[in-house]
PDB file of C-alpha atoms in Angstrom:
ATOM      1  CA  MET A   1       4.528 -39.717  27.742  1.00  0.00           C
ATOM      2  CA  GLU A   2       2.150 -42.474  26.734  1.00  0.00           C
ATOM      3  CA  GLU A   3       0.012 -44.299  29.263  1.00  0.00           C
ATOM      4  CA  ASN A   4       2.395 -47.255  29.312  1.00  0.00           C
ATOM      5  CA  GLY A   5       5.315 -44.929  30.025  1.00  0.00           C
ATOM      6  CA  GLN A   6       6.745 -45.141  26.501  1.00  0.00           C
ATOM      7  CA  VAL A   7       7.725 -41.878  24.851  1.00  0.00           C
ATOM      8  CA  ASP A   8       5.694 -41.148  21.745  1.00  0.00           C
ATOM      9  CA  ARG A   9       8.487 -40.878  19.125  1.00  0.00           C
ATOM     10  CA  SER A  10       6.274 -39.195  16.541  1.00  0.00           C
ATOM     11  CA  LYS A  11       5.544 -36.325  18.929  1.00  0.00           C
ATOM     12  CA  ILE A  12       9.221 -35.824  19.629  1.00  0.00           C
ATOM     13  CA  GLU A  13      10.074 -35.888  15.940  1.00  0.00           C
ATOM     14  CA  PHE A  14       7.373 -33.321  15.320  1.00  0.00           C
ATOM     15  CA  LEU A  15       8.903 -31.097  18.006  1.00  0.00           C
ATOM     16  CA  GLU A  16      12.364 -31.538  16.477  1.00  0.00           C
ATOM     17  CA  ASP A  17      11.059 -30.577  13.034  1.00  0.00           C
ATOM     18  CA  PHE A  18       9.145 -27.671  14.506  1.00  0.00           C
ATOM     19  CA  TYR A  19      12.221 -26.477  16.403  1.00  0.00           C
ATOM     20  CA  GLU A  20      14.336 -26.708  13.253  1.00  0.00           C
ATOM     21  CA  LEU A  21      11.736 -24.741  11.306  1.00  0.00           C
ATOM     22  CA  LEU A  22      11.631 -22.100  14.024  1.00  0.00           C
ATOM     23  CA  SER A  23      15.397 -21.720  14.211  1.00  0.00           C
ATOM     24  CA  LYS A  24      15.943 -21.620  10.435  1.00  0.00           C
ATOM     25  CA  GLU A  25      13.082 -19.528   9.146  1.00  0.00           C
ATOM     26  CA  VAL A  26      11.211 -17.871  11.952  1.00  0.00           C
ATOM     27  CA  ILE A  27      12.555 -14.654  13.433  1.00  0.00           C
ATOM     28  CA  ILE A  28       9.705 -14.028  15.855  1.00  0.00           C
ATOM     29  CA  ALA A  29       6.641 -16.092  16.694  1.00  0.00           C
ATOM     30  CA  TYR A  30       4.434 -14.661  19.422  1.00  0.00           C
ATOM     31  CA  GLN A  31       0.923 -15.330  20.589  1.00  0.00           C
ATOM     32  CA  GLY A  32      -0.774 -13.229  23.236  1.00  0.00           C
ATOM     33  CA  THR A  33      -1.696  -9.623  23.947  1.00  0.00           C
ATOM     34  CA  PHE A  34       0.084  -6.643  22.375  1.00  0.00           C
ATOM     35  CA  GLU A  35       0.438  -4.094  25.156  1.00  0.00           C
ATOM     36  CA  LYS A  36       3.489  -1.872  25.395  1.00  0.00           C
ATOM     37  CA  SER A  37       5.521  -3.990  27.803  1.00  0.00           C
ATOM     38  CA  VAL A  38       5.259  -6.905  25.346  1.00  0.00           C
ATOM     39  CA  LEU A  39       5.967  -4.725  22.314  1.00  0.00           C
ATOM     40  CA  SER A  40       9.025  -3.370  24.044  1.00  0.00           C
ATOM     41  CA  ILE A  41      10.505  -6.870  24.427  1.00  0.00           C
ATOM     42  CA  LEU A  42       9.586  -7.863  20.867  1.00  0.00           C
ATOM     43  CA  ALA A  43      11.037  -4.582  19.528  1.00  0.00           C
ATOM     44  CA  LYS A  44      14.318  -5.267  21.297  1.00  0.00           C
ATOM     45  CA  ASN A  45      14.317  -8.752  19.807  1.00  0.00           C
ATOM     46  CA  ILE A  46      13.832  -7.349  16.291  1.00  0.00           C
ATOM     47  CA  GLU A  47      16.695  -4.918  16.803  1.00  0.00           C
ATOM     48  CA  THR A  48      19.113  -7.596  17.942  1.00  0.00           C
ATOM     49  CA  SER A  49      18.060 -10.585  15.856  1.00  0.00           C
ATOM     50  CA  MET A  50      17.677  -9.039  12.402  1.00  0.00           C
ATOM     51  CA  GLU A  51      21.113  -8.554  10.907  1.00  0.00           C
ATOM     52  CA  THR A  52      20.549  -5.953   8.246  1.00  0.00           C
ATOM     53  CA  SER A  53      21.065  -2.295   7.373  1.00  0.00           C
ATOM     54  CA  SER A  54      19.618   0.321   9.718  1.00  0.00           C
ATOM     55  CA  LYS A  55      17.337   1.460   6.869  1.00  0.00           C
ATOM     56  CA  LEU A  56      15.805  -2.012   6.548  1.00  0.00           C
ATOM     57  CA  ARG A  57      15.653  -2.504  10.292  1.00  0.00           C
ATOM     58  CA  ARG A  58      13.632   0.700  10.510  1.00  0.00           C
ATOM     59  CA  LYS A  59      11.289  -0.597   7.811  1.00  0.00           C
ATOM     60  CA  PHE A  60      10.839  -3.912   9.638  1.00  0.00           C
ATOM     61  CA  PHE A  61      10.256  -2.086  12.887  1.00  0.00           C
ATOM     62  CA  LYS A  62       7.515   0.046  11.314  1.00  0.00           C
ATOM     63  CA  MET A  63       5.880  -3.045   9.844  1.00  0.00           C
ATOM     64  CA  PHE A  64       6.009  -4.717  13.244  1.00  0.00           C
ATOM     65  CA  LEU A  65       4.375  -1.715  14.939  1.00  0.00           C
ATOM     66  CA  GLU A  66       1.611  -1.348  12.340  1.00  0.00           C
ATOM     67  CA  PHE A  67       0.741  -5.053  12.529  1.00  0.00           C
ATOM     68  CA  SER A  68       0.878  -5.110  16.333  1.00  0.00           C
ATOM     69  CA  GLN A  69      -1.261  -2.002  16.575  1.00  0.00           C
ATOM     70  CA  ASN A  70      -3.811  -3.590  14.283  1.00  0.00           C
ATOM     71  CA  ILE A  71      -4.186  -6.580  16.613  1.00  0.00           C
ATOM     72  CA  ALA A  72      -4.150  -4.438  19.776  1.00  0.00           C
ATOM     73  CA  HIS A  73      -6.987  -2.274  18.438  1.00  0.00           C
ATOM     74  CA  TYR A  74      -9.077  -4.537  16.272  1.00  0.00           C
ATOM     75  CA  SER A  75      -8.814  -8.074  17.631  1.00  0.00           C
ATOM     76  CA  ALA A  76     -12.232  -9.171  18.881  1.00  0.00           C
ATOM     77  CA  GLU A  77     -10.430 -10.904  21.751  1.00  0.00           C
ATOM     78  CA  GLN A  78      -9.791  -7.959  24.109  1.00  0.00           C
ATOM     79  CA  ILE A  79      -8.026  -8.922  27.319  1.00  0.00           C
ATOM     80  CA  ASP A  80      -7.157  -7.025  30.514  1.00  0.00           C
ATOM     81  CA  THR A  81      -3.382  -6.989  30.729  1.00  0.00           C
ATOM     82  CA  ALA A  82      -1.007  -6.795  33.680  1.00  0.00           C
ATOM     83  CA  ASP A  83      -0.395  -3.119  32.778  1.00  0.00           C
ATOM     84  CA  ASN A  84      -4.071  -2.345  33.498  1.00  0.00           C
ATOM     85  CA  GLU A  85      -4.627  -1.774  29.823  1.00  0.00           C
ATOM     86  CA  LYS A  86      -6.977  -3.554  27.500  1.00  0.00           C
ATOM     87  CA  SER A  87      -5.257  -5.110  24.539  1.00  0.00           C
ATOM     88  CA  GLY A  88      -6.308  -7.253  21.650  1.00  0.00           C
ATOM     89  CA  ALA A  89      -4.844 -10.743  21.525  1.00  0.00           C
ATOM     90  CA  GLY A  90      -3.545 -12.539  18.484  1.00  0.00           C
ATOM     91  CA  LEU A  91      -0.599 -14.130  16.783  1.00  0.00           C
ATOM     92  CA  LEU A  92       2.400 -12.500  15.097  1.00  0.00           C
ATOM     93  CA  ILE A  93       4.968 -14.324  13.005  1.00  0.00           C
ATOM     94  CA  ILE A  94       7.961 -12.714  11.297  1.00  0.00           C
ATOM     95  CA  LYS A  95       9.841 -15.122   9.074  1.00  0.00           C
ATOM     96  CA  HIS A  96      12.188 -15.468   6.138  1.00  0.00           C
ATOM     97  CA  ASN A  97      10.361 -16.337   2.940  1.00  0.00           C
ATOM     98  CA  ASN A  98      12.277 -16.743  -0.344  1.00  0.00           C
ATOM     99  CA  GLY A  99      14.589 -13.815   0.283  1.00  0.00           C
ATOM    100  CA  ASN A 100      11.801 -11.647   1.681  1.00  0.00           C
ATOM    101  CA  ILE A 101      10.779 -11.011   5.248  1.00  0.00           C
ATOM    102  CA  MET A 102       7.179 -12.025   5.764  1.00  0.00           C
ATOM    103  CA  PHE A 103       4.996 -10.503   8.453  1.00  0.00           C
ATOM    104  CA  SER A 104       1.806 -12.383   9.319  1.00  0.00           C
ATOM    105  CA  THR A 105      -0.772 -11.856  11.986  1.00  0.00           C
ATOM    106  CA  GLY A 106      -3.836 -13.791  13.014  1.00  0.00           C
ATOM    107  CA  ASN A 107      -6.654 -12.738  15.292  1.00  0.00           C
ATOM    108  CA  MET A 108     -10.378 -13.017  15.871  1.00  0.00           C
ATOM    109  CA  VAL A 109     -12.713 -10.480  14.295  1.00  0.00           C
ATOM    110  CA  GLU A 110     -16.447 -10.109  14.329  1.00  0.00           C
ATOM    111  CA  THR A 111     -17.811 -11.772  11.211  1.00  0.00           C
ATOM    112  CA  ALA A 112     -19.951  -8.672  10.663  1.00  0.00           C
ATOM    113  CA  MET A 113     -16.693  -6.769   9.974  1.00  0.00           C
ATOM    114  CA  THR A 114     -15.300  -9.158   7.381  1.00  0.00           C
ATOM    115  CA  GLU A 115     -17.065  -7.652   4.380  1.00  0.00           C
ATOM    116  CA  TYR A 116     -15.769  -4.183   5.321  1.00  0.00           C
ATOM    117  CA  ILE A 117     -12.213  -5.503   5.736  1.00  0.00           C
ATOM    118  CA  ASN A 118     -12.296  -7.410   2.426  1.00  0.00           C
ATOM    119  CA  GLU A 119     -13.580  -4.337   0.611  1.00  0.00           C
ATOM    120  CA  LYS A 120     -10.838  -2.092   2.052  1.00  0.00           C
ATOM    121  CA  VAL A 121      -8.059  -4.586   1.346  1.00  0.00           C
ATOM    122  CA  THR A 122      -9.263  -5.130  -2.237  1.00  0.00           C
ATOM    123  CA  TYR A 123      -9.330  -1.365  -2.741  1.00  0.00           C
ATOM    124  CA  ILE A 124      -5.849  -0.869  -1.224  1.00  0.00           C
ATOM    125  CA  ASN A 125      -4.422  -3.681  -3.379  1.00  0.00           C
ATOM    126  CA  SER A 126      -5.922  -2.101  -6.507  1.00  0.00           C
ATOM    127  CA  LEU A 127      -3.997   1.166  -6.026  1.00  0.00           C
ATOM    128  CA  ASP A 128      -0.530   2.015  -7.285  1.00  0.00           C
ATOM    129  CA  ARG A 129       1.894   3.913  -5.036  1.00  0.00           C
ATOM    130  CA  GLU A 130       0.592   7.351  -6.015  1.00  0.00           C
ATOM    131  CA  GLY A 131      -2.984   6.153  -5.512  1.00  0.00           C
ATOM    132  CA  LEU A 132      -2.071   4.779  -2.083  1.00  0.00           C
ATOM    133  CA  ARG A 133      -0.495   8.093  -1.097  1.00  0.00           C
ATOM    134  CA  ASN A 134      -3.558  10.080  -2.225  1.00  0.00           C
ATOM    135  CA  TYR A 135      -5.794   7.695  -0.297  1.00  0.00           C
ATOM    136  CA  LYS A 136      -3.543   8.052   2.754  1.00  0.00           C
ATOM    137  CA  ARG A 137      -3.896  11.833   2.697  1.00  0.00           C
ATOM    138  CA  GLU A 138      -7.699  11.397   2.650  1.00  0.00           C
ATOM    139  CA  GLN A 139      -7.401   9.024   5.612  1.00  0.00           C
ATOM    140  CA  TYR A 140      -5.390  11.593   7.588  1.00  0.00           C
ATOM    141  CA  LYS A 141      -8.386  13.915   7.320  1.00  0.00           C
ATOM    142  CA  LEU A 142     -10.592  11.202   8.856  1.00  0.00           C
ATOM    143  CA  VAL A 143      -8.043  10.764  11.651  1.00  0.00           C
ATOM    144  CA  GLU A 144      -8.086  14.507  12.326  1.00  0.00           C
ATOM    145  CA  SER A 145     -11.870  14.488  12.611  1.00  0.00           C
ATOM    146  CA  GLY A 146     -11.715  11.472  14.954  1.00  0.00           C
ATOM    147  CA  GLU A 147     -13.264   8.982  12.536  1.00  0.00           C
ATOM    148  CA  ARG A 148     -12.089   5.414  11.923  1.00  0.00           C
ATOM    149  CA  SER A 149      -9.429   5.240   9.242  1.00  0.00           C
ATOM    150  CA  ASN A 150      -7.603   2.529   7.340  1.00  0.00           C
ATOM    151  CA  LEU A 151      -4.214   4.109   7.910  1.00  0.00           C
ATOM    152  CA  GLY A 152      -2.669   0.999   9.478  1.00  0.00           C
ATOM    153  CA  LEU A 153      -3.379  -1.281   6.504  1.00  0.00           C
ATOM    154  CA  LEU A 154      -2.429   1.504   4.105  1.00  0.00           C
ATOM    155  CA  GLN A 155       0.885   2.043   5.863  1.00  0.00           C
ATOM    156  CA  ILE A 156       1.615  -1.699   5.667  1.00  0.00           C
ATOM    157  CA  ALA A 157       0.968  -1.633   1.899  1.00  0.00           C
ATOM    158  CA  LEU A 158       3.154   1.467   1.467  1.00  0.00           C
ATOM    159  CA  ILE A 159       6.037   0.329   3.683  1.00  0.00           C
ATOM    160  CA  SER A 160       6.140  -3.197   2.239  1.00  0.00           C
ATOM    161  CA  GLY A 161       5.614  -2.076  -1.356  1.00  0.00           C
ATOM    162  CA  ASN A 162       3.548  -5.240  -1.798  1.00  0.00           C
ATOM    163  CA  ASP A 163      -0.075  -6.385  -1.744  1.00  0.00           C
ATOM    164  CA  LEU A 164      -1.747  -7.346   1.492  1.00  0.00           C
ATOM    165  CA  VAL A 165      -2.810 -10.992   1.637  1.00  0.00           C
ATOM    166  CA  VAL A 166      -5.897 -11.560   3.747  1.00  0.00           C
ATOM    167  CA  ASN A 167      -7.623 -14.801   4.644  1.00  0.00           C
ATOM    168  CA  LEU A 168     -10.826 -15.086   6.633  1.00  0.00           C
ATOM    169  CA  LYS A 169     -12.180 -18.271   8.149  1.00  0.00           C
ATOM    170  CA  PRO A 170     -15.511 -18.340  10.009  1.00  0.00           C
ATOM    171  CA  ILE A 171     -15.249 -19.789  13.530  1.00  0.00           C
ATOM    172  CA  ASP A 172     -18.909 -19.601  14.527  1.00  0.00           C
ATOM    173  CA  ASP A 173     -21.918 -17.371  13.847  1.00  0.00           C
ATOM    174  CA  THR A 174     -20.284 -14.351  15.492  1.00  0.00           C
ATOM    175  CA  TYR A 175     -16.532 -14.600  14.945  1.00  0.00           C
ATOM    176  CA  SER A 176     -14.057 -15.288  12.181  1.00  0.00           C
ATOM    177  CA  PHE A 177     -10.293 -15.751  12.248  1.00  0.00           C
ATOM    178  CA  ILE A 178      -8.413 -13.287  10.062  1.00  0.00           C
ATOM    179  CA  THR A 179      -4.835 -13.597   8.868  1.00  0.00           C
ATOM    180  CA  ILE A 180      -3.082 -10.655   7.242  1.00  0.00           C
ATOM    181  CA  SER A 181       0.337 -10.980   5.606  1.00  0.00           C
ATOM    182  CA  ALA A 182       2.715  -8.754   3.726  1.00  0.00           C
ATOM    183  CA  GLU A 183       6.281  -9.284   2.571  1.00  0.00           C
ATOM    184  CA  VAL A 184       9.181  -6.852   2.518  1.00  0.00           C
ATOM    185  CA  PRO A 185      12.094  -7.574   0.176  1.00  0.00           C
ATOM    186  CA  ASN A 186      15.200  -8.120   2.298  1.00  0.00           C
ATOM    187  CA  ASP A 187      17.352  -6.001  -0.007  1.00  0.00           C
ATOM    188  CA  VAL A 188      15.521  -2.723  -0.660  1.00  0.00           C
TER     189      VAL A 188
ATOM    190  CA  MET B   1       7.614  31.721  30.153  1.00  0.00           C
ATOM    191  CA  GLU B   2       9.179  28.380  31.076  1.00  0.00           C
ATOM    192  CA  ASN B   3      10.813  25.834  28.781  1.00  0.00           C
ATOM    193  CA  LEU B   4       9.004  22.542  28.279  1.00  0.00           C
ATOM    194  CA  GLU B   5      11.114  19.426  28.569  1.00  0.00           C
ATOM    195  CA  ILE B   6       9.907  15.832  28.357  1.00  0.00           C
ATOM    196  CA  LEU B   7      12.703  13.333  28.773  1.00  0.00           C
ATOM    197  CA  VAL B   8      12.404   9.668  27.878  1.00  0.00           C
ATOM    198  CA  LYS B   9      14.658   6.724  28.527  1.00  0.00           C
ATOM    199  CA  PRO B  10      17.168   6.195  25.688  1.00  0.00           C
ATOM    200  CA  GLY B  11      15.897   3.538  23.270  1.00  0.00           C
ATOM    201  CA  SER B  12      12.239   4.145  24.139  1.00  0.00           C
ATOM    202  CA  HIS B  13      10.113   3.171  21.164  1.00  0.00           C
ATOM    203  CA  PHE B  14       6.935   4.740  22.345  1.00  0.00           C
ATOM    204  CA  LYS B  15       7.391   8.286  23.568  1.00  0.00           C
ATOM    205  CA  PRO B  16       9.405  10.991  21.867  1.00  0.00           C
ATOM    206  CA  SER B  17      11.589  13.385  23.829  1.00  0.00           C
ATOM    207  CA  VAL B  18      10.567  17.030  23.752  1.00  0.00           C
ATOM    208  CA  LEU B  19      12.447  20.257  24.353  1.00  0.00           C
ATOM    209  CA  LEU B  20      10.711  23.558  23.717  1.00  0.00           C
ATOM    210  CA  ASN B  21      12.921  26.524  24.539  1.00  0.00           C
ATOM    211  CA  ALA B  22      11.014  29.720  25.300  1.00  0.00           C
ATOM    212  CA  GLU B  23      14.130  31.871  25.299  1.00  0.00           C
ATOM    213  CA  THR B  24      15.695  30.842  21.964  1.00  0.00           C
ATOM    214  CA  GLY B  25      12.496  29.674  20.202  1.00  0.00           C
ATOM    215  CA  VAL B  26      14.243  26.441  19.217  1.00  0.00           C
ATOM    216  CA  CYS B  27      11.931  23.465  19.657  1.00  0.00           C
ATOM    217  CA  GLU B  28      12.527  19.787  19.096  1.00  0.00           C
ATOM    218  CA  ILE B  29      10.502  16.575  19.177  1.00  0.00           C
ATOM    219  CA  ALA B  30      12.678  13.504  18.646  1.00  0.00           C
ATOM    220  CA  GLY B  31      12.321   9.732  18.623  1.00  0.00           C
ATOM    221  CA  GLU B  32       9.317   7.531  17.965  1.00  0.00           C
ATOM    222  CA  SER B  33       5.734   8.416  18.755  1.00  0.00           C
ATOM    223  CA  TYR B  34       3.739   5.263  19.370  1.00  0.00           C
ATOM    224  CA  LEU B  35       1.122   6.504  21.765  1.00  0.00           C
ATOM    225  CA  GLU B  36      -2.325   5.186  22.557  1.00  0.00           C
ATOM    226  CA  GLU B  37      -3.410   8.264  24.477  1.00  0.00           C
ATOM    227  CA  ALA B  38      -1.566  10.694  22.267  1.00  0.00           C
ATOM    228  CA  SER B  39      -3.786  13.633  23.267  1.00  0.00           C
ATOM    229  CA  LEU B  40      -2.565  13.415  26.885  1.00  0.00           C
ATOM    230  CA  PHE B  41       1.049  13.511  25.721  1.00  0.00           C
ATOM    231  CA  TYR B  42       0.641  16.308  23.171  1.00  0.00           C
ATOM    232  CA  LYS B  43      -1.651  18.604  25.214  1.00  0.00           C
ATOM    233  CA  PRO B  44       1.176  20.314  27.163  1.00  0.00           C
ATOM    234  CA  ILE B  45       2.957  20.866  23.837  1.00  0.00           C
ATOM    235  CA  TYR B  46      -0.041  22.682  22.307  1.00  0.00           C
ATOM    236  CA  ASP B  47      -0.564  24.659  25.496  1.00  0.00           C
ATOM    237  CA  TRP B  48       3.080  25.738  25.436  1.00  0.00           C
ATOM    238  CA  LEU B  49       2.883  26.674  21.735  1.00  0.00           C
ATOM    239  CA  GLN B  50      -0.361  28.621  22.215  1.00  0.00           C
ATOM    240  CA  GLU B  51       1.390  30.577  24.945  1.00  0.00           C
ATOM    241  CA  TYR B  52       4.564  31.048  22.878  1.00  0.00           C
ATOM    242  CA  ILE B  53       2.790  32.443  19.805  1.00  0.00           C
ATOM    243  CA  LYS B  54       1.453  35.285  21.939  1.00  0.00           C
ATOM    244  CA  THR B  55       5.067  36.544  22.165  1.00  0.00           C
ATOM    245  CA  ASN B  56       5.350  36.963  18.359  1.00  0.00           C
ATOM    246  CA  LYS B  57       8.940  35.718  18.610  1.00  0.00           C
ATOM    247  CA  PRO B  58      10.499  33.613  15.797  1.00  0.00           C
ATOM    248  CA  ILE B  59      10.420  29.851  16.132  1.00  0.00           C
ATOM    249  CA  LEU B  60      12.583  27.055  14.745  1.00  0.00           C
ATOM    250  CA  PHE B  61      10.855  23.685  15.053  1.00  0.00           C
ATOM    251  CA  ASN B  62      12.982  20.577  14.521  1.00  0.00           C
ATOM    252  CA  PHE B  63      11.185  17.274  14.152  1.00  0.00           C
ATOM    253  CA  ARG B  64      13.353  14.185  14.476  1.00  0.00           C
ATOM    254  CA  LEU B  65      10.488  11.694  14.502  1.00  0.00           C
ATOM    255  CA  SER B  66      11.141   8.463  12.638  1.00  0.00           C
ATOM    256  CA  TYR B  67       7.842   6.819  13.502  1.00  0.00           C
ATOM    257  CA  VAL B  68       4.460   8.421  14.114  1.00  0.00           C
ATOM    258  CA  ASN B  69       1.511   6.140  14.782  1.00  0.00           C
ATOM    259  CA  THR B  70      -2.021   6.915  13.677  1.00  0.00           C
ATOM    260  CA  SER B  71      -3.190   8.510  16.916  1.00  0.00           C
ATOM    261  CA  SER B  72      -0.010  10.622  17.123  1.00  0.00           C
ATOM    262  CA  SER B  73      -0.271  11.806  13.507  1.00  0.00           C
ATOM    263  CA  LYS B  74      -3.410  13.759  14.344  1.00  0.00           C
ATOM    264  CA  HIS B  75      -1.435  15.779  16.907  1.00  0.00           C
ATOM    265  CA  VAL B  76       1.592  16.266  14.681  1.00  0.00           C
ATOM    266  CA  LEU B  77      -0.757  17.727  12.063  1.00  0.00           C
ATOM    267  CA  TYR B  78      -2.289  19.987  14.688  1.00  0.00           C
ATOM    268  CA  ILE B  79       1.170  21.365  15.574  1.00  0.00           C
ATOM    269  CA  LEU B  80       1.985  21.887  11.881  1.00  0.00           C
ATOM    270  CA  ARG B  81      -1.299  23.746  11.326  1.00  0.00           C
ATOM    271  CA  LEU B  82      -0.539  25.928  14.336  1.00  0.00           C
ATOM    272  CA  LEU B  83       2.934  26.713  12.936  1.00  0.00           C
ATOM    273  CA  LYS B  84       1.396  27.482   9.528  1.00  0.00           C
ATOM    274  CA  ASP B  85      -1.048  29.990  11.049  1.00  0.00           C
ATOM    275  CA  TYR B  86       1.783  31.556  13.043  1.00  0.00           C
ATOM    276  CA  LYS B  87       3.885  31.893   9.877  1.00  0.00           C
ATOM    277  CA  ASP B  88       0.928  33.340   7.950  1.00  0.00           C
ATOM    278  CA  SER B  89       0.609  36.015  10.623  1.00  0.00           C
ATOM    279  CA  GLY B  90       4.033  37.289   9.527  1.00  0.00           C
ATOM    280  CA  VAL B  91       6.346  35.767  12.142  1.00  0.00           C
ATOM    281  CA  SER B  92       9.543  33.931  11.139  1.00  0.00           C
ATOM    282  CA  VAL B  93       8.784  30.196  11.349  1.00  0.00           C
ATOM    283  CA  GLU B  94      11.271  27.582  10.183  1.00  0.00           C
ATOM    284  CA  THR B  95      10.361  23.896  10.288  1.00  0.00           C
ATOM    285  CA  ASN B  96      12.903  21.119   9.730  1.00  0.00           C
ATOM    286  CA  TRP B  97      12.318  17.384   9.680  1.00  0.00           C
ATOM    287  CA  TYR B  98      15.464  15.277  10.053  1.00  0.00           C
ATOM    288  CA  ILE B  99      15.348  11.829   8.498  1.00  0.00           C
ATOM    289  CA  GLU B 100      17.867   9.059   8.054  1.00  0.00           C
ATOM    290  CA  THR B 101      19.230   8.928   4.494  1.00  0.00           C
ATOM    291  CA  GLY B 102      17.270   6.278   2.613  1.00  0.00           C
ATOM    292  CA  ASP B 103      14.247   6.365   4.931  1.00  0.00           C
ATOM    293  CA  THR B 104      11.836   7.011   2.068  1.00  0.00           C
ATOM    294  CA  ASP B 105       8.821   5.967   4.166  1.00  0.00           C
ATOM    295  CA  THR B 106       9.321   8.841   6.599  1.00  0.00           C
ATOM    296  CA  GLU B 107      10.175  11.191   3.724  1.00  0.00           C
ATOM    297  CA  GLU B 108       6.826  10.407   2.072  1.00  0.00           C
ATOM    298  CA  ASP B 109       5.033  10.903   5.389  1.00  0.00           C
ATOM    299  CA  VAL B 110       6.606  14.354   5.748  1.00  0.00           C
ATOM    300  CA  GLU B 111       5.667  15.269   2.162  1.00  0.00           C
ATOM    301  CA  ASP B 112       2.080  14.299   2.991  1.00  0.00           C
ATOM    302  CA  TYR B 113       2.146  16.402   6.166  1.00  0.00           C
ATOM    303  CA  MET B 114       3.327  19.344   4.044  1.00  0.00           C
ATOM    304  CA  ILE B 115       0.515  18.911   1.527  1.00  0.00           C
ATOM    305  CA  ILE B 116      -2.163  18.546   4.223  1.00  0.00           C
ATOM    306  CA  SER B 117      -1.001  21.373   6.490  1.00  0.00           C
ATOM    307  CA  GLY B 118       0.225  23.724   3.748  1.00  0.00           C
ATOM    308  CA  LEU B 119       3.362  24.370   5.839  1.00  0.00           C
ATOM    309  CA  GLU B 120       6.758  24.276   4.170  1.00  0.00           C
ATOM    310  CA  ILE B 121       9.014  21.751   5.906  1.00  0.00           C
ATOM    311  CA  ASN B 122      12.713  21.386   5.113  1.00  0.00           C
ATOM    312  CA  ILE B 123      13.555  17.696   4.849  1.00  0.00           C
ATOM    313  CA  ILE B 124      17.101  17.224   6.087  1.00  0.00           C
ATOM    314  CA  LYS B 125      18.698  13.863   5.382  1.00  0.00           C
ATOM    315  CA  ALA B 126      21.526  12.624   7.522  1.00  0.00           C
ATOM    316  CA  GLU B 127      23.382   9.361   8.046  1.00  0.00           C
ATOM    317  CA  GLN B 128      22.715   7.822  11.441  1.00  0.00           C
TER     318      GLN B 128
END
């Protein structure tokens, strides 16, 4: 409402357009923490709202878990949740995009990490499927020895069969906002 | 020795169900393994297996896992390595991994587990 009591029409029209966009293209849009109780609700939503084969639903579900896990672990915004867990906060959008299903996440990262992330993503995108699988087997060895791995991003590249698209935008001296996207063809 | 049974609510996306039968040697882990503290979940399974291998009895291990997150994969590999050592000691060890037909992502994961652990795993495809 405006100060004089008149409704701001442009705001309402924006909401109408936004609602239409959400209902036509967006399957899930969520912003917040990614602890299990939240994932459980989102997972149920994916199961019921994505009308597709069980094979594809499984693929989408794996993509959803890998992306969510990435935010939960690596978002610089770590928040105490109601479940007495700590979870990273961020944004997840799953939407239709030219016949594909697009998964996108956004979260804060320490700017000091951005070079490392860019390097890893560039390397992952340079590999063909066999190269990705060899690299994954190397990463499993790191996991077994308790070291940090890039398995999550690698799995996203393997499951989607497409490149990862990463954008980084500095927020201040310490933090940047990172978006990661990958698309899965809706007919594999 | 006792059986080990971990039941989960149907439709749980985070914890797999477990049934390790000490009498028949038939063991099964089924479902999805999305665990943050995977070591807490898998510890009783190792302990049980360590105890079982002392009996030198055959074992049939059926995996029906369709999703294994990073922290769980470490423990799955540990179990596979344990089964490999048991098999190498001359005991009959059969390992099956059931996957949904067309789930090539899980199939590739299992192939990688085979290469890393050196254990032969029968991939059994079934409609779900």
